CSV table of C-alpha atoms and ligand atoms in Angstrom, one decimal:
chain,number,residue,atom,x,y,z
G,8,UNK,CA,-25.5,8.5,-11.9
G,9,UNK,CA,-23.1,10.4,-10.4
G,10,UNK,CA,-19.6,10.1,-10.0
G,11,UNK,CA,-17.4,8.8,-7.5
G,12,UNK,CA,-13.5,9.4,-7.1
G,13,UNK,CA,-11.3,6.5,-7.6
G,14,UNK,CA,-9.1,4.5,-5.0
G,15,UNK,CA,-5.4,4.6,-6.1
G,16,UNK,CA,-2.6,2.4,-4.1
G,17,UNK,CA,0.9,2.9,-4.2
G,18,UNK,CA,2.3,0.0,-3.0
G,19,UNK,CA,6.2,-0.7,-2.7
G,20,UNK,CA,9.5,-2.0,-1.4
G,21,UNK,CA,10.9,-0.1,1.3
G,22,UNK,CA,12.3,3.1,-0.1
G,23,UNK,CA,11.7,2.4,-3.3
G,24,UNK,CA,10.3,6.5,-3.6
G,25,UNK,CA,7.0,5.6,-2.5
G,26,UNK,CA,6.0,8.3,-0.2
G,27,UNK,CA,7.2,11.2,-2.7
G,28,UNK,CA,5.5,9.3,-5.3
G,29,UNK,CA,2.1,9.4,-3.6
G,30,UNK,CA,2.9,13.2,-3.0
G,31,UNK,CA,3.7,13.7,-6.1
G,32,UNK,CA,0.8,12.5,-7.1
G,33,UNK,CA,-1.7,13.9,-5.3
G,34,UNK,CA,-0.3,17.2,-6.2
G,35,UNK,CA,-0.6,16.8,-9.7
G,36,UNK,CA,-4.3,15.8,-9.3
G,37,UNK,CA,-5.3,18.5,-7.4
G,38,UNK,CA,-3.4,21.0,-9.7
G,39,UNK,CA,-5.5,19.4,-12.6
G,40,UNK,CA,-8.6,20.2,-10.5
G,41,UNK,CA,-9.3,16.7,-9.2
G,42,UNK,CA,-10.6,16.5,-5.4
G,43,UNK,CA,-8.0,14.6,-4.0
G,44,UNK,CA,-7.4,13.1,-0.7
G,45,UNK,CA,-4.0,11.2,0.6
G,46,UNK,CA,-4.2,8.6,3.3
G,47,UNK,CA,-1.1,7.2,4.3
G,48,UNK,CA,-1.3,3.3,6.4
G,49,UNK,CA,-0.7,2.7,9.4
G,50,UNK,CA,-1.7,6.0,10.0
G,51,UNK,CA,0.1,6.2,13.1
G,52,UNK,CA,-2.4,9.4,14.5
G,53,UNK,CA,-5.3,7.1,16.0
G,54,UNK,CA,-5.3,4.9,19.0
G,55,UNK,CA,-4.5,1.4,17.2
G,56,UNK,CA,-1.8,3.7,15.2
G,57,UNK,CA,-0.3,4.6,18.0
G,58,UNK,CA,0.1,1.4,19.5
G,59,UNK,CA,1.6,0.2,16.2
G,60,UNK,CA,4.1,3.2,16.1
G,61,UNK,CA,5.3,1.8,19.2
G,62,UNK,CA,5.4,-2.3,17.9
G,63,UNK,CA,7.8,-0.2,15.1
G,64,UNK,CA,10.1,2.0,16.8
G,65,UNK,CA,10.6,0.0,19.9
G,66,UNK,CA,11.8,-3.2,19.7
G,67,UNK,CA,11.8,-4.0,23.2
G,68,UNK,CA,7.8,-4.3,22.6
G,69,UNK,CA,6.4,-7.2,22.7
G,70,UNK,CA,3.4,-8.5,20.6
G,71,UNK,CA,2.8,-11.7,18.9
G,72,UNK,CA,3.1,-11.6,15.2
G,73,UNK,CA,-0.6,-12.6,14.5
G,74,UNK,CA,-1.8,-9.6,17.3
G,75,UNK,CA,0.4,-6.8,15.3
G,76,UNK,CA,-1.1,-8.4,11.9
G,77,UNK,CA,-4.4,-7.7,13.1
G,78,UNK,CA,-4.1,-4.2,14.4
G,79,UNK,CA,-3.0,-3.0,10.9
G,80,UNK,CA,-5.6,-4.7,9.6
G,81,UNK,CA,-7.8,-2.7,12.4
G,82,UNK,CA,-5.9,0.2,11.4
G,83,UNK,CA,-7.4,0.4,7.8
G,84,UNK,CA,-11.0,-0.6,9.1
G,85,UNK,CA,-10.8,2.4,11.3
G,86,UNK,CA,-10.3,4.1,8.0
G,87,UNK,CA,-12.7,2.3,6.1
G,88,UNK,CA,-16.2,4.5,6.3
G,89,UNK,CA,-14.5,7.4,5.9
G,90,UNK,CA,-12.6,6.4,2.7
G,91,UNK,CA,-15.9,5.6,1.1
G,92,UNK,CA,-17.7,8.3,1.9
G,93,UNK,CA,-14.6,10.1,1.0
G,94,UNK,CA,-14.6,8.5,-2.3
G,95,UNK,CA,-18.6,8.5,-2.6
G,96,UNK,CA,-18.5,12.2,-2.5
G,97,UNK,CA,-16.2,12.4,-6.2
G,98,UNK,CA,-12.8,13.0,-4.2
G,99,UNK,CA,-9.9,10.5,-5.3
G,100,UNK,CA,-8.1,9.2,-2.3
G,101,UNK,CA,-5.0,8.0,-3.0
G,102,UNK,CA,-2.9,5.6,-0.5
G,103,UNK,CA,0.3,4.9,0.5
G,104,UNK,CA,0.4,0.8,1.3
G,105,UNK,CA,-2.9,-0.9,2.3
G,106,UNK,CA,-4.0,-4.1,2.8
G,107,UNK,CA,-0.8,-5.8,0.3
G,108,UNK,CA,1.6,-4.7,2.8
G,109,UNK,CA,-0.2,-6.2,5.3
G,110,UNK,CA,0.0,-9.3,4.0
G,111,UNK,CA,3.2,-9.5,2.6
G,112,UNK,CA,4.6,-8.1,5.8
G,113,UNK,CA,3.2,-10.8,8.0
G,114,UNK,CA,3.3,-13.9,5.5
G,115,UNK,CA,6.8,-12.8,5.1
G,116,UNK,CA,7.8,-13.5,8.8
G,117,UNK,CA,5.9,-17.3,8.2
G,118,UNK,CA,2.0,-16.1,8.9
G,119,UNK,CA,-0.1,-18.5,6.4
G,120,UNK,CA,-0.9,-15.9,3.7
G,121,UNK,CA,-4.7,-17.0,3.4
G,122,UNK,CA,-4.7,-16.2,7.2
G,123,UNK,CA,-3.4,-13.0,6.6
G,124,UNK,CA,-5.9,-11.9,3.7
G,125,UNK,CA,-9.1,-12.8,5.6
G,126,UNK,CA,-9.4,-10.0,8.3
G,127,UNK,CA,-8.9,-7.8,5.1
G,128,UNK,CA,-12.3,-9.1,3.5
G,129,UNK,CA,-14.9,-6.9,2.5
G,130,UNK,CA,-12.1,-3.4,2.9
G,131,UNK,CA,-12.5,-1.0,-0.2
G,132,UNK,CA,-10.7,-2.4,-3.3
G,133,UNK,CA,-8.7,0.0,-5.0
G,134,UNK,CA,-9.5,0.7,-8.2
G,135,UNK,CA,-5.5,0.5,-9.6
G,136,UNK,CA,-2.7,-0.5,-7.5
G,137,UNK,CA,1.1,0.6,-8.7
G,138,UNK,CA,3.2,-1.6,-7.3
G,139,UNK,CA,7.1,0.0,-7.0
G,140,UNK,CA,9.7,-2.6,-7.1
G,141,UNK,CA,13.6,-3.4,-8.3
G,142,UNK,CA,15.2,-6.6,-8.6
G,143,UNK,CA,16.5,-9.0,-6.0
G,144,UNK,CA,19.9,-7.8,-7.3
G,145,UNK,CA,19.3,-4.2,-6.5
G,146,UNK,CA,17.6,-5.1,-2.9
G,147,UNK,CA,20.3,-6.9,-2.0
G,148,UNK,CA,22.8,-3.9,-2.5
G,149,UNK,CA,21.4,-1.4,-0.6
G,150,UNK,CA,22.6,-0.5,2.3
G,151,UNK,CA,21.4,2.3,5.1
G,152,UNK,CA,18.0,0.6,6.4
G,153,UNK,CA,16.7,3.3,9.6
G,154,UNK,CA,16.3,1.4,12.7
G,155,UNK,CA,12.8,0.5,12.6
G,156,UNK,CA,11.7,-2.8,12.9
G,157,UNK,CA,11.8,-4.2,9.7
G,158,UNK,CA,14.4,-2.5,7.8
G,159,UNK,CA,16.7,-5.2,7.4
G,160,UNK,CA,17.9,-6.1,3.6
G,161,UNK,CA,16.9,-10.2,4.1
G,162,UNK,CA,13.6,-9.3,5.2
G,163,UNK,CA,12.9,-7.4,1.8
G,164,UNK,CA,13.8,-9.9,0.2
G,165,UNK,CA,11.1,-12.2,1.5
G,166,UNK,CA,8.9,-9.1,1.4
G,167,UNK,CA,9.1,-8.6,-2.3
G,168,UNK,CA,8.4,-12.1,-2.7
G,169,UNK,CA,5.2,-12.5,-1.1
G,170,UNK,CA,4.5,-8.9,-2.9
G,171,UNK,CA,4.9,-10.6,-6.6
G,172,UNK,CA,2.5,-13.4,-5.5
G,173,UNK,CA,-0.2,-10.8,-6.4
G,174,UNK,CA,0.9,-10.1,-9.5
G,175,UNK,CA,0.4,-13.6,-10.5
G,176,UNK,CA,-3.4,-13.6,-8.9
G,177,UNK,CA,-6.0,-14.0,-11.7
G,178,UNK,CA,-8.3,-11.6,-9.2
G,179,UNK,CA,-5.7,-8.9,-9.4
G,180,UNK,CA,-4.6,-9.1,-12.9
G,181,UNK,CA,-6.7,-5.9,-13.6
G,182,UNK,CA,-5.7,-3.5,-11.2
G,183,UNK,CA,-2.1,-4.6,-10.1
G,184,UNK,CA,0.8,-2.5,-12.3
G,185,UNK,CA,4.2,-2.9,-11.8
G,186,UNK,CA,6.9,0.2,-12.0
G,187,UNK,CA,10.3,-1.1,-11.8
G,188,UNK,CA,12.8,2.1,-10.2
G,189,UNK,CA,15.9,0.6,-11.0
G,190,UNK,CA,17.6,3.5,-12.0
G,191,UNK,CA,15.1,6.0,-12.8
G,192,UNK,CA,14.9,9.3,-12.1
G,193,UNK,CA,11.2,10.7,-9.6
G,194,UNK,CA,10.3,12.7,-12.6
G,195,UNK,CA,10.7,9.4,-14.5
G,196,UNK,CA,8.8,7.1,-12.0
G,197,UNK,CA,6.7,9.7,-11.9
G,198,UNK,CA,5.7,9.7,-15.9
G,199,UNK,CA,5.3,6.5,-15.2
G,200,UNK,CA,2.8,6.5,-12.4
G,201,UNK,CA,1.1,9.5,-14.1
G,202,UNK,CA,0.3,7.1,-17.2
G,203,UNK,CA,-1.3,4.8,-15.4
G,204,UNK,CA,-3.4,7.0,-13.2
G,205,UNK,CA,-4.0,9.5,-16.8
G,206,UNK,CA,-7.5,6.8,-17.9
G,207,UNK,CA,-8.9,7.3,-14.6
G,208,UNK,CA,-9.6,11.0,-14.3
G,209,UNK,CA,-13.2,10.7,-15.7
G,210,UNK,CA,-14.2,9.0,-12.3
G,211,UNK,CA,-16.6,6.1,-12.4
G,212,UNK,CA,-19.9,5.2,-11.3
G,213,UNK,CA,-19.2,1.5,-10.9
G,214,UNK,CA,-19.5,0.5,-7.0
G,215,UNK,CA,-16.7,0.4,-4.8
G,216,UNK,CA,-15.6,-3.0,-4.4
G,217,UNK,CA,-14.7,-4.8,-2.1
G,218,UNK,CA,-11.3,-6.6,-1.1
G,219,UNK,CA,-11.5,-10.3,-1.8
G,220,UNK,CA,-15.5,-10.2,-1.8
Z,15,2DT,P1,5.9,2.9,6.7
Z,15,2DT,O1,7.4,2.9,6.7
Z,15,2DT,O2,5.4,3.0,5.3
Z,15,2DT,O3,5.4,3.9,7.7
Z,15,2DT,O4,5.5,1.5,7.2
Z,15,2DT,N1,3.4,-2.6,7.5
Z,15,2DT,C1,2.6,-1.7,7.0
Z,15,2DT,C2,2.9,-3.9,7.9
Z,15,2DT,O5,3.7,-4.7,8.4
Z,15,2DT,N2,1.6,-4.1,7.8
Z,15,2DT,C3,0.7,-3.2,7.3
Z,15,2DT,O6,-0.5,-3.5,7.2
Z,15,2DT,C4,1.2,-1.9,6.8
Z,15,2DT,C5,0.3,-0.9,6.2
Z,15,2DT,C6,5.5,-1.9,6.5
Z,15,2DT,C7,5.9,1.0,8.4
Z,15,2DT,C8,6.1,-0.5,8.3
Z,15,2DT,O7,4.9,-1.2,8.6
Z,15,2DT,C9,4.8,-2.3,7.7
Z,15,2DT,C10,6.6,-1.0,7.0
């Protein structure tokens, strides 16, 4: 049969390099002569983007948290068809947070994490999620959050450990890989994301599957 590109997360702590790691990455597949698409959540361009921009640079905006969890979640079904098809037609597509953040965001303000999986149900797995972390220790001592909503060091904290929940999960045991930052260079974070992204290039024709399905 043939072959389909594969779903790759990059997941992380706030400025933990994620952003230039997913660029990174996608450059070096599509220099390697992989089709290669990046998709970055929220994406912030659509109508429910838009409105989530605002929940995240205006604090003055009011939304319960249950309503903003489920217009991120809306945000990547937007997203969903097009992903597949996407992927369906042998490009990777690589992303920068999905539905992990979502629900370590939300649990981590007190949102019963079960809750916060279900309107996820059924979204395109990834195939392999890198997870970029650092201790506690590290978290704590960084200092210059920006001013959006949740850039505030305590909240990271909780963050990170509703994010290492899923490392635990039997179900994600075969796609979730941890890269610890802590004092590492992008070229070596990078090596390290490249190694785990190297086994994949082939493609697959296994199905897409499905988040929590
Ligand atoms: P960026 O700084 O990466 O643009 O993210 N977030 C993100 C959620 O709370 N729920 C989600 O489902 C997603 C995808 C993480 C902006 C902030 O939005 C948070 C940080």
């Amino acid at each position: 049969g043939s072959h389909r590109g594969q779903l790759i997360l990059v997941e992380g702590l706030d400025r933990c390099g994620k952003t230039t790691q997913t660029t990174r990455l996608v450059e070096k597949l599509a220099s390697q002569g992989h089709k290669v698409e990046l998709v970055k959540f929220p994406d912030r361009s659509t109508p429910i983007g838009k409105l989530i921009n605002t929940y995240l640079c205006d604090k003055a905006f009011q939304l319960s948290d249950e309503a903003a969890h489920l217009l991120f979640s809306a945000n990547r079904w937007e997203l969903a068809a097009t992903i597949t098809e996407t992927l369906n037609q042998g490009t990777f597509v690589v992303l920068d947070r999905y539905v992990y953040s979502g629900i370590a965001y939300s649990a981590a303000k007190g949102l019963d994490f079960d809750w916060c999986a279900s309107p996820d149900k059924g979204l395109p797995q990834p195939d392999l999620v890198i997870f970029l972390t650092m201790s506690t220790e590290k978290l704590n001592q960084r200092s210059g959050f920006g001013g959006e909503r949740y850039e505030i060091s305590e909240f990271q904290g909780l963050v990170k450990e509703k994010f290492d929940k899923f490392a635990a999960m039997e179900s994600m045991r075969s796609i979730w890989n941890v890269v610890n930052v802590e004092g590492k260079s992008i070229e070596q974070v990078g090596n390290d994301v490249w190694g785990l992204v190297e086994g994949l290039l082939q493609g697959t024709s296994q199905p897409i599957h499905k988040f929590l399905a």
